[in-house]
Amino acid sequence: MAAEDSAPRYLSPETLSTPGGHYSHACVANGMVYISGQLPIRPDGTLMGDAPFPAQARQALDNVAAALAAAGSGIGRLVQVRVYIDSVDNWPAFNTVYAEWAGTARPARAIVPTGPLHYGFKVEVEAVALAAPGT
């Protein structure tokens, strides 16, 4: 494999809001897709900090799915998901939304109660998945 073939590919798809810092939404490297922490921000940049927890969770997960799709991957190729929630009280609600979103996929997962998150959000989700064959 040539050196340029193994260089990371950084993705910030138009289906997601512009990153708010010096990062990309996804990075494809060595057959894996690494998804940056996704917050409940709509593709048009609308912050959902005032939305109920289930709506925030759904948006963050939908953002993960959009980043995966941009990388040519998908929910069924997830290997690991890490979730940060503002309170352990939101764990059951997250499980409900996540089970619907993930369907039959059962990647390794961690949920980490953290206290307040950036912009007053209640959830952030990052993930690792297999890249599509040949990418």
GROMACS .gro file of N, CA, C and O in nm:
model
  540
    1MET      N    1   0.085  -0.117   0.000
    1MET     CA    2   0.000   0.000   0.000
    1MET      C    3   0.089   0.124   0.000
    1MET      O    4   0.177   0.138   0.083
    2ALA      N    5   0.066   0.214  -0.093
    2ALA     CA    6   0.144   0.337  -0.101
    2ALA      C    7   0.111   0.428   0.016
    2ALA      O    8   0.001   0.422   0.072
    3ALA      N    9   0.205   0.512   0.053
    3ALA     CA   10   0.186   0.601   0.168
    3ALA      C   11   0.062   0.688   0.152
    3ALA      O   12  -0.012   0.709   0.247
    4GLU      N   13   0.036   0.736   0.028
    4GLU     CA   14  -0.081   0.822   0.008
    4GLU      C   15  -0.212   0.744   0.023
    4GLU      O   16  -0.314   0.801   0.056
    5ASP      N   17  -0.209   0.612   0.001
    5ASP     CA   18  -0.329   0.531   0.017
    5ASP      C   19  -0.368   0.515   0.164
    5ASP      O   20  -0.483   0.490   0.194
    6SER      N   21  -0.270   0.526   0.253
    6SER     CA   22  -0.300   0.507   0.394
    6SER      C   23  -0.322   0.639   0.468
    6SER      O   24  -0.343   0.639   0.588
    7ALA      N   25  -0.318   0.751   0.397
    7ALA     CA   26  -0.340   0.881   0.461
    7ALA      C   27  -0.485   0.892   0.506
    7ALA      O   28  -0.576   0.847   0.435
    8PRO      N   29  -0.508   0.948   0.621
    8PRO     CA   30  -0.647   0.966   0.667
    8PRO      C   31  -0.725   1.055   0.570
    8PRO      O   32  -0.669   1.146   0.509
    9ARG      N   33  -0.852   1.024   0.558
    9ARG     CA   34  -0.944   1.105   0.477
    9ARG      C   35  -1.040   1.173   0.574
    9ARG      O   36  -1.112   1.106   0.648
   10TYR      N   37  -1.041   1.306   0.574
   10TYR     CA   38  -1.123   1.384   0.667
   10TYR      C   39  -1.251   1.428   0.598
   10TYR      O   40  -1.246   1.482   0.488
   11LEU      N   41  -1.365   1.407   0.664
   11LEU     CA   42  -1.495   1.437   0.605
   11LEU      C   43  -1.577   1.530   0.693
   11LEU      O   44  -1.590   1.507   0.814
   12SER      N   45  -1.631   1.633   0.633
   12SER     CA   46  -1.729   1.720   0.698
   12SER      C   47  -1.841   1.742   0.597
   12SER      O   48  -1.843   1.840   0.524
   13PRO      N   49  -1.934   1.646   0.590
   13PRO     CA   50  -2.037   1.648   0.486
   13PRO      C   51  -2.136   1.763   0.502
   13PRO      O   52  -2.160   1.814   0.611
   14GLU      N   53  -2.193   1.801   0.389
   14GLU     CA   54  -2.293   1.909   0.388
   14GLU      C   55  -2.421   1.868   0.460
   14GLU      O   56  -2.505   1.953   0.491
   15THR      N   57  -2.439   1.739   0.487
   15THR     CA   58  -2.558   1.691   0.558
   15THR      C   59  -2.547   1.716   0.708
   15THR      O   60  -2.640   1.683   0.782
   16LEU      N   61  -2.435   1.774   0.752
   16LEU     CA   62  -2.415   1.810   0.893
   16LEU      C   63  -2.375   1.956   0.901
   16LEU      O   64  -2.322   2.013   0.806
   17SER      N   65  -2.398   2.016   1.018
   17SER     CA   66  -2.358   2.156   1.035
   17SER      C   67  -2.206   2.166   1.027
   17SER      O   68  -2.134   2.068   1.047
   18THR      N   69  -2.157   2.283   0.999
   18THR     CA   70  -2.013   2.306   0.991
   18THR      C   71  -1.952   2.283   1.128
   18THR      O   72  -2.006   2.330   1.229
   19PRO      N   73  -1.842   2.208   1.136
   19PRO     CA   74  -1.779   2.186   1.267
   19PRO      C   75  -1.748   2.319   1.336
   19PRO      O   76  -1.707   2.415   1.272
   20GLY      N   77  -1.767   2.320   1.467
   20GLY     CA   78  -1.746   2.441   1.545
   20GLY      C   79  -1.603   2.457   1.594
   20GLY      O   80  -1.574   2.551   1.668
   21GLY      N   81  -1.515   2.371   1.555
   21GLY     CA   82  -1.376   2.378   1.598
   21GLY      C   83  -1.286   2.317   1.493
   21GLY      O   84  -1.328   2.291   1.379
   22HIS      N   85  -1.164   2.292   1.530
   22HIS     CA   86  -1.062   2.240   1.438
   22HIS      C   87  -1.069   2.087   1.435
   22HIS      O   88  -0.987   2.019   1.495
   23TYR      N   89  -1.171   2.034   1.369
   23TYR     CA   90  -1.191   1.890   1.356
   23TYR      C   91  -1.282   1.863   1.238
   23TYR      O   92  -1.342   1.954   1.182
   24SER      N   93  -1.291   1.738   1.199
   24SER     CA   94  -1.386   1.695   1.096
   24SER      C   95  -1.489   1.605   1.163
   24SER      O   96  -1.465   1.551   1.271
   25HIS      N   97  -1.603   1.590   1.099
   25HIS     CA   98  -1.707   1.503   1.156
   25HIS      C   99  -1.667   1.357   1.152
   25HIS      O  100  -1.706   1.279   1.239
   26ALA      N  101  -1.589   1.320   1.051
   26ALA     CA  102  -1.547   1.180   1.038
   26ALA      C  103  -1.407   1.174   0.978
   26ALA      O  104  -1.366   1.263   0.904
   27CYS      N  105  -1.339   1.067   1.011
   27CYS     CA  106  -1.207   1.041   0.956
   27CYS      C  107  -1.203   0.893   0.917
   27CYS      O  108  -1.237   0.806   0.998
   28VAL      N  109  -1.165   0.866   0.793
   28VAL     CA  110  -1.152   0.729   0.745
   28VAL      C  111  -1.003   0.698   0.739
   28VAL      O  112  -0.926   0.771   0.675
   29ALA      N  113  -0.962   0.593   0.807
   29ALA     CA  114  -0.820   0.554   0.809
   29ALA      C  115  -0.808   0.405   0.834
   29ALA      O  116  -0.876   0.350   0.921
   30ASN      N  117  -0.725   0.339   0.758
   30ASN     CA  118  -0.693   0.198   0.779
   30ASN      C  119  -0.817   0.109   0.793
   30ASN      O  120  -0.823   0.023   0.880
   31GLY      N  121  -0.915   0.132   0.709
   31GLY     CA  122  -1.033   0.047   0.707
   31GLY      C  123  -1.135   0.077   0.816
   31GLY      O  124  -1.230   0.001   0.833
   32MET      N  125  -1.114   0.186   0.888
   32MET     CA  126  -1.206   0.223   0.997
   32MET      C  127  -1.259   0.364   0.973
   32MET      O  128  -1.194   0.447   0.910
   33VAL      N  129  -1.376   0.391   1.031
   33VAL     CA  130  -1.436   0.525   1.028
   33VAL      C  131  -1.448   0.571   1.173
   33VAL      O  132  -1.508   0.501   1.256
   34TYR      N  133  -1.391   0.685   1.202
   34TYR     CA  134  -1.396   0.744   1.336
   34TYR      C  135  -1.487   0.866   1.330
   34TYR      O  136  -1.461   0.959   1.253
   35ILE      N  137  -1.594   0.863   1.409
   35ILE     CA  138  -1.691   0.972   1.410
   35ILE      C  139  -1.666   1.060   1.532
   35ILE      O  140  -1.667   1.011   1.646
   36SER      N  141  -1.644   1.189   1.507
   36SER     CA  142  -1.626   1.284   1.617
   36SER      C  143  -1.753   1.291   1.700
   36SER      O  144  -1.862   1.258   1.652
   37GLY      N  145  -1.740   1.336   1.822
   37GLY     CA  146  -1.857   1.352   1.909
   37GLY      C  147  -1.963   1.437   1.840
   37GLY      O  148  -1.936   1.549   1.798
   38GLN      N  149  -2.081   1.380   1.827
   38GLN     CA  150  -2.193   1.449   1.762
   38GLN      C  151  -2.290   1.500   1.866
   38GLN      O  152  -2.333   1.426   1.956
   39LEU      N  153  -2.321   1.627   1.855
   39LEU     CA  154  -2.413   1.693   1.946
   39LEU      C  155  -2.549   1.709   1.880
   39LEU      O  156  -2.561   1.693   1.759
   40PRO      N  157  -2.650   1.743   1.958
   40PRO     CA  158  -2.782   1.766   1.899
   40PRO      C  159  -2.789   1.903   1.829
   40PRO      O  160  -2.844   2.000   1.879
   41ILE      N  161  -2.726   1.907   1.712
   41ILE     CA  162  -2.725   2.027   1.627
   41ILE      C  163  -2.781   1.985   1.493
   41ILE      O  164  -2.732   1.891   1.430
   42ARG      N  165  -2.884   2.055   1.448
   42ARG     CA  166  -2.944   2.022   1.318
   42ARG      C  167  -2.849   2.058   1.204
   42ARG      O  168  -2.760   2.142   1.222
   43PRO      N  169  -2.867   1.998   1.088
   43PRO     CA  170  -2.779   2.028   0.975
   43PRO      C  171  -2.769   2.177   0.940
   43PRO      O  172  -2.666   2.223   0.893
   44ASP      N  173  -2.875   2.253   0.968
   44ASP     CA  174  -2.871   2.397   0.939
   44ASP      C  175  -2.800   2.477   1.049
   44ASP      O  176  -2.793   2.599   1.043
   45GLY      N  177  -2.748   2.408   1.151
   45GLY     CA  178  -2.674   2.475   1.258
   45GLY      C  179  -2.758   2.509   1.380
   45GLY      O  180  -2.706   2.562   1.478
   46THR      N  181  -2.887   2.478   1.378
   46THR     CA  182  -2.974   2.507   1.491
   46THR      C  183  -2.934   2.422   1.612
   46THR      O  184  -2.928   2.299   1.602
   47LEU      N  185  -2.905   2.488   1.723
   47LEU     CA  186  -2.871   2.419   1.848
   47LEU      C  187  -2.999   2.374   1.916
   47LEU      O  188  -3.094   2.452   1.929
   48MET      N  189  -3.003   2.249   1.963
   48MET     CA  190  -3.124   2.194   2.023
   48MET      C  191  -3.114   2.184   2.175
   48MET      O  192  -3.174   2.096   2.236
   49GLY      N  193  -3.039   2.274   2.237
   49GLY     CA  194  -3.017   2.268   2.381
   49GLY      C  195  -3.143   2.276   2.465
   49GLY      O  196  -3.146   2.226   2.577
   50ASP      N  197  -3.248   2.337   2.412
   50ASP     CA  198  -3.373   2.349   2.487
   50ASP      C  199  -3.471   2.235   2.459
   50ASP      O  200  -3.576   2.226   2.521
   51ALA      N  201  -3.435   2.147   2.366
   51ALA     CA  202  -3.524   2.036   2.330
   51ALA      C  203  -3.523   1.930   2.438
   51ALA      O  204  -3.425   1.916   2.513
   52PRO      N  205  -3.630   1.851   2.451
   52PRO     CA  206  -3.632   1.741   2.547
   52PRO      C  207  -3.522   1.639   2.516
   52PRO      O  208  -3.477   1.628   2.401
   53PHE      N  209  -3.481   1.564   2.618
   53PHE     CA  210  -3.371   1.470   2.601
   53PHE      C  211  -3.391   1.375   2.483
   53PHE      O  212  -3.298   1.356   2.404
   54PRO      N  213  -3.508   1.309   2.467
   54PRO     CA  214  -3.521   1.215   2.355
   54PRO      C  215  -3.496   1.281   2.219
   54PRO      O  216  -3.435   1.220   2.131
   55ALA      N  217  -3.541   1.405   2.200
   55ALA     CA  218  -3.518   1.474   2.072
   55ALA      C  219  -3.370   1.504   2.054
   55ALA      O  220  -3.316   1.492   1.942
   56GLN      N  221  -3.302   1.542   2.161
   56GLN     CA  222  -3.158   1.567   2.152
   56GLN      C  223  -3.084   1.437   2.118
   56GLN      O  224  -2.994   1.437   2.033
   57ALA      N  225  -3.122   1.330   2.183
   57ALA     CA  226  -3.056   1.201   2.158
   57ALA      C  227  -3.076   1.159   2.013
   57ALA      O  228  -2.982   1.114   1.946
   58ARG      N  229  -3.198   1.172   1.963
   58ARG     CA  230  -3.227   1.132   1.826
   58ARG      C  231  -3.145   1.214   1.726
   58ARG      O  232  -3.090   1.160   1.630
   59GLN      N  233  -3.134   1.345   1.750
   59GLN     CA  234  -3.057   1.429   1.657
   59GLN      C  235  -2.909   1.392   1.660
   59GLN      O  236  -2.845   1.382   1.555
   60ALA      N  237  -2.854   1.370   1.779
   60ALA     CA  238  -2.712   1.332   1.788
   60ALA      C  239  -2.688   1.200   1.715
   60ALA      O  240  -2.591   1.186   1.640
   61LEU      N  241  -2.778   1.104   1.733
   61LEU     CA  242  -2.764   0.974   1.664
   61LEU      C  243  -2.783   0.989   1.512
   61LEU      O  244  -2.711   0.926   1.434
   62ASP      N  245  -2.877   1.071   1.471
   62ASP     CA  246  -2.895   1.096   1.328
   62ASP      C  247  -2.770   1.160   1.269
   62ASP      O  248  -2.735   1.133   1.154
   63ASN      N  249  -2.703   1.245   1.347
   63ASN     CA  250  -2.579   1.306   1.300
   63ASN      C  251  -2.470   1.200   1.283
   63ASN      O  252  -2.392   1.205   1.188
   64VAL      N  253  -2.465   1.104   1.376
   64VAL     CA  254  -2.371   0.993   1.361
   64VAL      C  255  -2.400   0.918   1.232
   64VAL      O  256  -2.309   0.888   1.154
   65ALA      N  257  -2.527   0.888   1.207
   65ALA     CA  258  -2.565   0.816   1.085
   65ALA      C  259  -2.527   0.894   0.960
   65ALA      O  260  -2.479   0.836   0.862
   66ALA      N  261  -2.545   1.026   0.961
   66ALA     CA  262  -2.509   1.108   0.846
   66ALA      C  263  -2.358   1.107   0.822
   66ALA      O  264  -2.313   1.100   0.707
   67ALA      N  265  -2.281   1.113   0.929
   67ALA     CA  266  -2.135   1.108   0.916
   67ALA      C  267  -2.091   0.971   0.863
   67ALA      O  268  -2.003   0.962   0.778
   68LEU      N  269  -2.153   0.864   0.912
   68LEU     CA  270  -2.123   0.730   0.862
   68LEU      C  271  -2.155   0.720   0.713
   68LEU      O  272  -2.076   0.666   0.636
   69ALA      N  273  -2.270   0.770   0.673
   69ALA     CA  274  -2.311   0.763   0.532
   69ALA      C  275  -2.212   0.839   0.444
   69ALA      O  276  -2.176   0.791   0.336
   70ALA      N  277  -2.167   0.954   0.490
   70ALA     CA  278  -2.070   1.032   0.412
   70ALA      C  279  -1.940   0.957   0.393
   70ALA      O  280  -1.870   0.977   0.293
   71ALA      N  281  -1.910   0.868   0.487
   71ALA     CA  282  -1.788   0.788   0.478
   71ALA      C  283  -1.811   0.657   0.403
   71ALA      O  284  -1.720   0.576   0.390
   72GLY      N  285  -1.933   0.635   0.355
   72GLY     CA  286  -1.964   0.511   0.285
   72GLY      C  287  -1.988   0.395   0.379
   72GLY      O  288  -1.981   0.279   0.339
   73SER      N  289  -2.016   0.423   0.504
   73SER     CA  290  -2.040   0.320   0.604
   73SER      C  291  -2.186   0.330   0.649
   73SER      O  292  -2.267   0.390   0.580
   74GLY      N  293  -2.218   0.270   0.762
   74GLY     CA  294  -2.355   0.277   0.811
   74GLY      C  295  -2.367   0.217   0.949
   74GLY      O  296  -2.271   0.162   1.004
   75ILE      N  297  -2.484   0.227   1.005
   75ILE     CA  298  -2.512   0.178   1.141
   75ILE      C  299  -2.476   0.030   1.155
   75ILE      O  300  -2.420  -0.011   1.256
   76GLY      N  301  -2.503  -0.050   1.053
   76GLY     CA  302  -2.472  -0.192   1.058
   76GLY      C  303  -2.324  -0.225   1.059
   76GLY      O  304  -2.287  -0.340   1.082
   77ARG      N  305  -2.239  -0.127   1.037
   77ARG     CA  306  -2.094  -0.147   1.038
   77ARG      C  307  -2.029  -0.089   1.164
   77ARG      O  308  -1.907  -0.089   1.177
   78LEU      N  309  -2.111  -0.041   1.257
   78LEU     CA  310  -2.057   0.014   1.383
   78LEU      C  311  -1.984  -0.092   1.462
   78LEU      O  312  -2.029  -0.207   1.472
   79VAL      N  313  -1.874  -0.052   1.523
   79VAL     CA  314  -1.795  -0.139   1.609
   79VAL      C  315  -1.809  -0.095   1.754
   79VAL      O  316  -1.822  -0.177   1.845
   80GLN      N  317  -1.808   0.036   1.777
   80GLN     CA  318  -1.812   0.090   1.913
   80GLN      C  319  -1.883   0.224   1.913
   80GLN      O  320  -1.866   0.304   1.820
   81VAL      N  321  -1.963   0.248   2.016
   81VAL     CA  322  -2.032   0.375   2.035
   81VAL      C  323  -2.007   0.420   2.178
   81VAL      O  324  -2.020   0.342   2.272
   82ARG      N  325  -1.970   0.547   2.193
   82ARG     CA  326  -1.950   0.604   2.326
   82ARG      C  327  -2.046   0.722   2.339
   82ARG      O  328  -2.052   0.808   2.252
   83VAL      N  329  -2.122   0.722   2.448
   83VAL     CA  330  -2.227   0.820   2.470
   83VAL      C  331  -2.199   0.895   2.600
   83VAL      O  332  -2.171   0.833   2.703
   84TYR      N  333  -2.208   1.026   2.592
   84TYR     CA  334  -2.194   1.110   2.711
   84TYR      C  335  -2.331   1.171   2.737
   84TYR      O  336  -2.391   1.229   2.647
   85ILE      N  337  -2.381   1.154   2.860
   85ILE     CA  338  -2.510   1.211   2.897
   85ILE      C  339  -2.491   1.300   3.020
   85ILE      O  340  -2.403   1.276   3.102
   86ASP      N  341  -2.575   1.402   3.031
   86ASP     CA  342  -2.559   1.497   3.140
   86ASP      C  343  -2.602   1.441   3.275
   86ASP      O  344  -2.561   1.492   3.378
   87SER      N  345  -2.684   1.337   3.275
   87SER     CA  346  -2.734   1.280   3.401
   87SER      C  347  -2.767   1.133   3.382
   87SER      O  348  -2.824   1.095   3.278
   88VAL      N  349  -2.736   1.054   3.482
   88VAL     CA  350  -2.769   0.911   3.477
   88VAL      C  351  -2.921   0.893   3.466
   88VAL      O  352  -2.969   0.791   3.416
   89ASP      N  353  -2.997   0.993   3.506
   89ASP     CA  354  -3.143   0.986   3.495
   89ASP      C  355  -3.189   0.975   3.349
   89ASP      O  356  -3.300   0.927   3.323
   90ASN      N  357  -3.105   1.017   3.255
   90ASN     CA  358  -3.141   1.010   3.113
   90ASN      C  359  -3.104   0.878   3.046
   90ASN      O  360  -3.133   0.857   2.929
   91TRP      N  361  -3.041   0.789   3.121
   91TRP     CA  362  -2.997   0.660   3.065
   91TRP      C  363  -3.113   0.581   3.006
   91TRP      O  364  -3.106   0.536   2.891
   92PRO      N  365  -3.224   0.560   3.079
   92PRO     CA  366  -3.335   0.481   3.022
   92PRO      C  367  -3.391   0.544   2.894
   92PRO      O  368  -3.421   0.472   2.798
   93ALA      N  369  -3.404   0.676   2.891
   93ALA     CA  370  -3.456   0.742   2.771
   93ALA      C  371  -3.360   0.722   2.654
   93ALA      O  372  -3.402   0.699   2.540
   94PHE      N  373  -3.229   0.729   2.683
   94PHE     CA  374  -3.133   0.707   2.575
   94PHE      C  375  -3.145   0.565   2.522
   94PHE      O  376  -3.144   0.544   2.401
   95ASN      N  377  -3.156   0.467   2.611
   95ASN     CA  378  -3.168   0.328   2.567
   95ASN      C  379  -3.285   0.309   2.472
   95ASN      O  380  -3.275   0.236   2.373
   96THR      N  381  -3.397   0.374   2.501
   96THR     CA  382  -3.516   0.361   2.417
   96THR      C  383  -3.490   0.417   2.277
   96THR      O  384  -3.518   0.351   2.176
   97VAL      N  385  -3.436   0.539   2.271
   97VAL     CA  386  -3.408   0.602   2.142
   97VAL      C  387  -3.302   0.523   2.066
   97VAL      O  388  -3.314   0.498   1.946
   98TYR      N  389  -3.198   0.482   2.136
   98TYR     CA  390  -3.086   0.409   2.074
   98TYR      C  391  -3.131   0.276   2.014
   98TYR      O  392  -3.092   0.241   1.903
   99ALA      N  393  -3.213   0.200   2.087
   99ALA     CA  394  -3.259   0.070   2.038
   99ALA      C  395  -3.336   0.085   1.908
   99ALA      O  396  -3.319   0.006   1.815
  100GLU      N  397  -3.419   0.187   1.899
  100GLU     CA  398  -3.494   0.212   1.776
  100GLU      C  399  -3.398   0.250   1.663
  100GLU      O  400  -3.409   0.202   1.551
  101TRP      N  401  -3.303   0.339   1.692
  101TRP     CA  402  -3.209   0.388   1.592
  101TRP      C  403  -3.115   0.277   1.544
  101TRP      O  404  -3.092   0.264   1.424
  102ALA      N  405  -3.061   0.199   1.635
  102ALA     CA  406  -2.960   0.098   1.601
  102ALA      C  407  -3.020  -0.027   1.537
  102ALA      O  408  -2.951  -0.099   1.465
  103GLY      N  409  -3.147  -0.054   1.564
  103GLY     CA  410  -3.210  -0.173   1.506
  103GLY      C  411  -3.139  -0.299   1.550
  103GLY      O  412  -3.117  -0.321   1.669
  104THR      N  413  -3.098  -0.380   1.455
  104THR     CA  414  -3.034  -0.508   1.488
  104THR      C  415  -2.884  -0.495   1.516
  104THR      O  416  -2.822  -0.591   1.560
  105ALA      N  417  -2.826  -0.378   1.491
  105ALA     CA  418  -2.683  -0.357   1.519
  105ALA      C  419  -2.660  -0.360   1.670
  105ALA      O  420  -2.740  -0.306   1.747
  106ARG      N  421  -2.554  -0.424   1.712
  106ARG     CA  422  -2.523  -0.435   1.855
  106ARG      C  423  -2.374  -0.407   1.878
  106ARG      O  424  -2.300  -0.491   1.931
  107PRO      N  425  -2.327  -0.285   1.842
  107PRO     CA  426  -2.186  -0.256   1.865
  107PRO      C  427  -2.157  -0.246   2.014
  107PRO      O  428  -2.248  -0.229   2.096
  108ALA      N  429  -2.030  -0.258   2.048
  108ALA     CA  430  -1.990  -0.233   2.186
  108ALA      C  431  -2.031  -0.089   2.219
  108ALA      O  432  -2.031  -0.002   2.132
  109ARG      N  433  -2.069  -0.065   2.345
  109ARG     CA  434  -2.118   0.068   2.380
  109ARG      C  435  -2.083   0.102   2.522
  109ARG      O  436  -2.081   0.015   2.610
  110ALA      N  437  -2.057   0.229   2.546
  110ALA     CA  438  -2.041   0.281   2.681
  110ALA      C  439  -2.127   0.406   2.693
  110ALA      O  440  -2.138   0.483   2.598
  111ILE      N  441  -2.188   0.422   2.809
  111ILE     CA  442  -2.261   0.545   2.841
  111ILE      C  443  -2.192   0.606   2.962
  111ILE      O  444  -2.176   0.538   3.064
  112VAL      N  445  -2.153   0.732   2.949
  112VAL     CA  446  -2.078   0.798   3.054
  112VAL      C  447  -2.156   0.920   3.104
  112VAL      O  448  -2.168   1.020   3.031
  113PRO      N  449  -2.212   0.915   3.225
  113PRO     CA  450  -2.275   1.034   3.281
  113PRO      C  451  -2.166   1.136   3.316
  113PRO      O  452  -2.068   1.103   3.382
  114THR      N  453  -2.181   1.259   3.267
  114THR     CA  454  -2.075   1.358   3.279
  114THR      C  455  -2.111   1.484   3.355
  114THR      O  456  -2.023   1.562   3.390
  115GLY      N  457  -2.237   1.512   3.375
  115GLY     CA  458  -2.276   1.645   3.419
  115GLY      C  459  -2.297   1.731   3.295
  115GLY      O  460  -2.305   1.680   3.183
  116PRO      N  461  -2.303   1.861   3.313
  116PRO     CA  462  -2.334   1.951   3.200
  116PRO      C  463  -2.238   1.934   3.082
  116PRO      O  464  -2.118   1.915   3.100
  117LEU      N  465  -2.294   1.941   2.962
  117LEU     CA  466  -2.217   1.934   2.839
  117LEU      C  467  -2.216   2.072   2.772
  117LEU      O  468  -2.293   2.162   2.810
  118HIS      N  469  -2.133   2.088   2.671
  118HIS     CA  470  -2.119   2.215   2.599
  118HIS      C  471  -2.254   2.267   2.550
  118HIS      O  472  -2.337   2.189   2.506
  119TYR      N  473  -2.275   2.395   2.557
  119TYR     CA  474  -2.398   2.463   2.515
  119TYR      C  475  -2.522   2.417   2.591
  119TYR      O  476  -2.634   2.438   2.547
  120GLY      N  477  -2.504   2.349   2.704
  120GLY     CA  478  -2.618   2.300   2.779
  120GLY      C  479  -2.683   2.176   2.720
  120GLY      O  480  -2.792   2.138   2.762
  121PHE      N  481  -2.615   2.112   2.624
  121PHE     CA  482  -2.671   1.990   2.566
  121PHE      C  483  -2.675   1.880   2.670
  121PHE      O  484  -2.602   1.881   2.768
  122LYS      N  485  -2.760   1.781   2.644
  122LYS     CA  486  -2.779   1.670   2.737
  122LYS      C  487  -2.714   1.541   2.689
  122LYS      O  488  -2.708   1.444   2.764
  123VAL      N  489  -2.662   1.540   2.564
  123VAL     CA  490  -2.606   1.417   2.509
  123VAL      C  491  -2.504   1.449   2.400
  123VAL      O  492  -2.517   1.548   2.328
  124GLU      N  493  -2.402   1.364   2.391
  124GLU     CA  494  -2.304   1.367   2.282
  124GLU      C  495  -2.268   1.223   2.251
  124GLU      O  496  -2.255   1.141   2.341
  125VAL      N  497  -2.253   1.192   2.121
  125VAL     CA  498  -2.228   1.054   2.079
  125VAL      C  499  -2.110   1.050   1.983
  125VAL      O  500  -2.107   1.127   1.886
  126GLU      N  501  -2.014   0.962   2.010
  126GLU     CA  502  -1.905   0.937   1.917
  126GLU      C  503  -1.904   0.789   1.882
  126GLU      O  504  -1.961   0.708   1.956
  127ALA      N  505  -1.841   0.753   1.771
  127ALA     CA  506  -1.849   0.614   1.726
  127ALA      C  507  -1.729   0.576   1.642
  127ALA      O  508  -1.657   0.662   1.588
  128VAL      N  509  -1.710   0.445   1.629
  128VAL     CA  510  -1.610   0.384   1.541
  128VAL      C  511  -1.682   0.275   1.461
  128VAL      O  512  -1.759   0.198   1.519
  129ALA      N  513  -1.656   0.273   1.331
  129ALA     CA  514  -1.720   0.174   1.245
  129ALA      C  515  -1.621   0.120   1.143
  129ALA      O  516  -1.515   0.181   1.121
  130LEU      N  517  -1.655   0.010   1.083
  130LEU     CA  518  -1.578  -0.041   0.970
  130LEU      C  519  -1.610   0.044   0.847
  130LEU      O  520  -1.726   0.079   0.824
  131ALA      N  521  -1.508   0.077   0.772
  131ALA     CA  522  -1.530   0.147   0.646
  131ALA      C  523  -1.586   0.048   0.545
  131ALA      O  524  -1.577  -0.073   0.562
  132ALA      N  525  -1.645   0.100   0.441
  132ALA     CA  526  -1.692   0.014   0.333
  132ALA      C  527  -1.573  -0.054   0.268
  132ALA      O  528  -1.463   0.004   0.264
  133PRO      N  529  -1.588  -0.177   0.223
  133PRO     CA  530  -1.476  -0.245   0.156
  133PRO      C  531  -1.418  -0.158   0.045
  133PRO      O  532  -1.492  -0.095  -0.030
  134GLY      N  533  -1.286  -0.153   0.040
  134GLY     CA  534  -1.219  -0.077  -0.065
  134GLY      C  535  -1.198   0.070  -0.034
  134GLY      O  536  -1.148   0.143  -0.118
  135THR      N  537  -1.240   0.115   0.085
  135THR     CA  538  -1.218   0.257   0.119
  135THR      C  539  -1.109   0.273   0.220
  135THR      O  540  -1.069   0.183   0.286
   0.00000   0.00000   0.00000
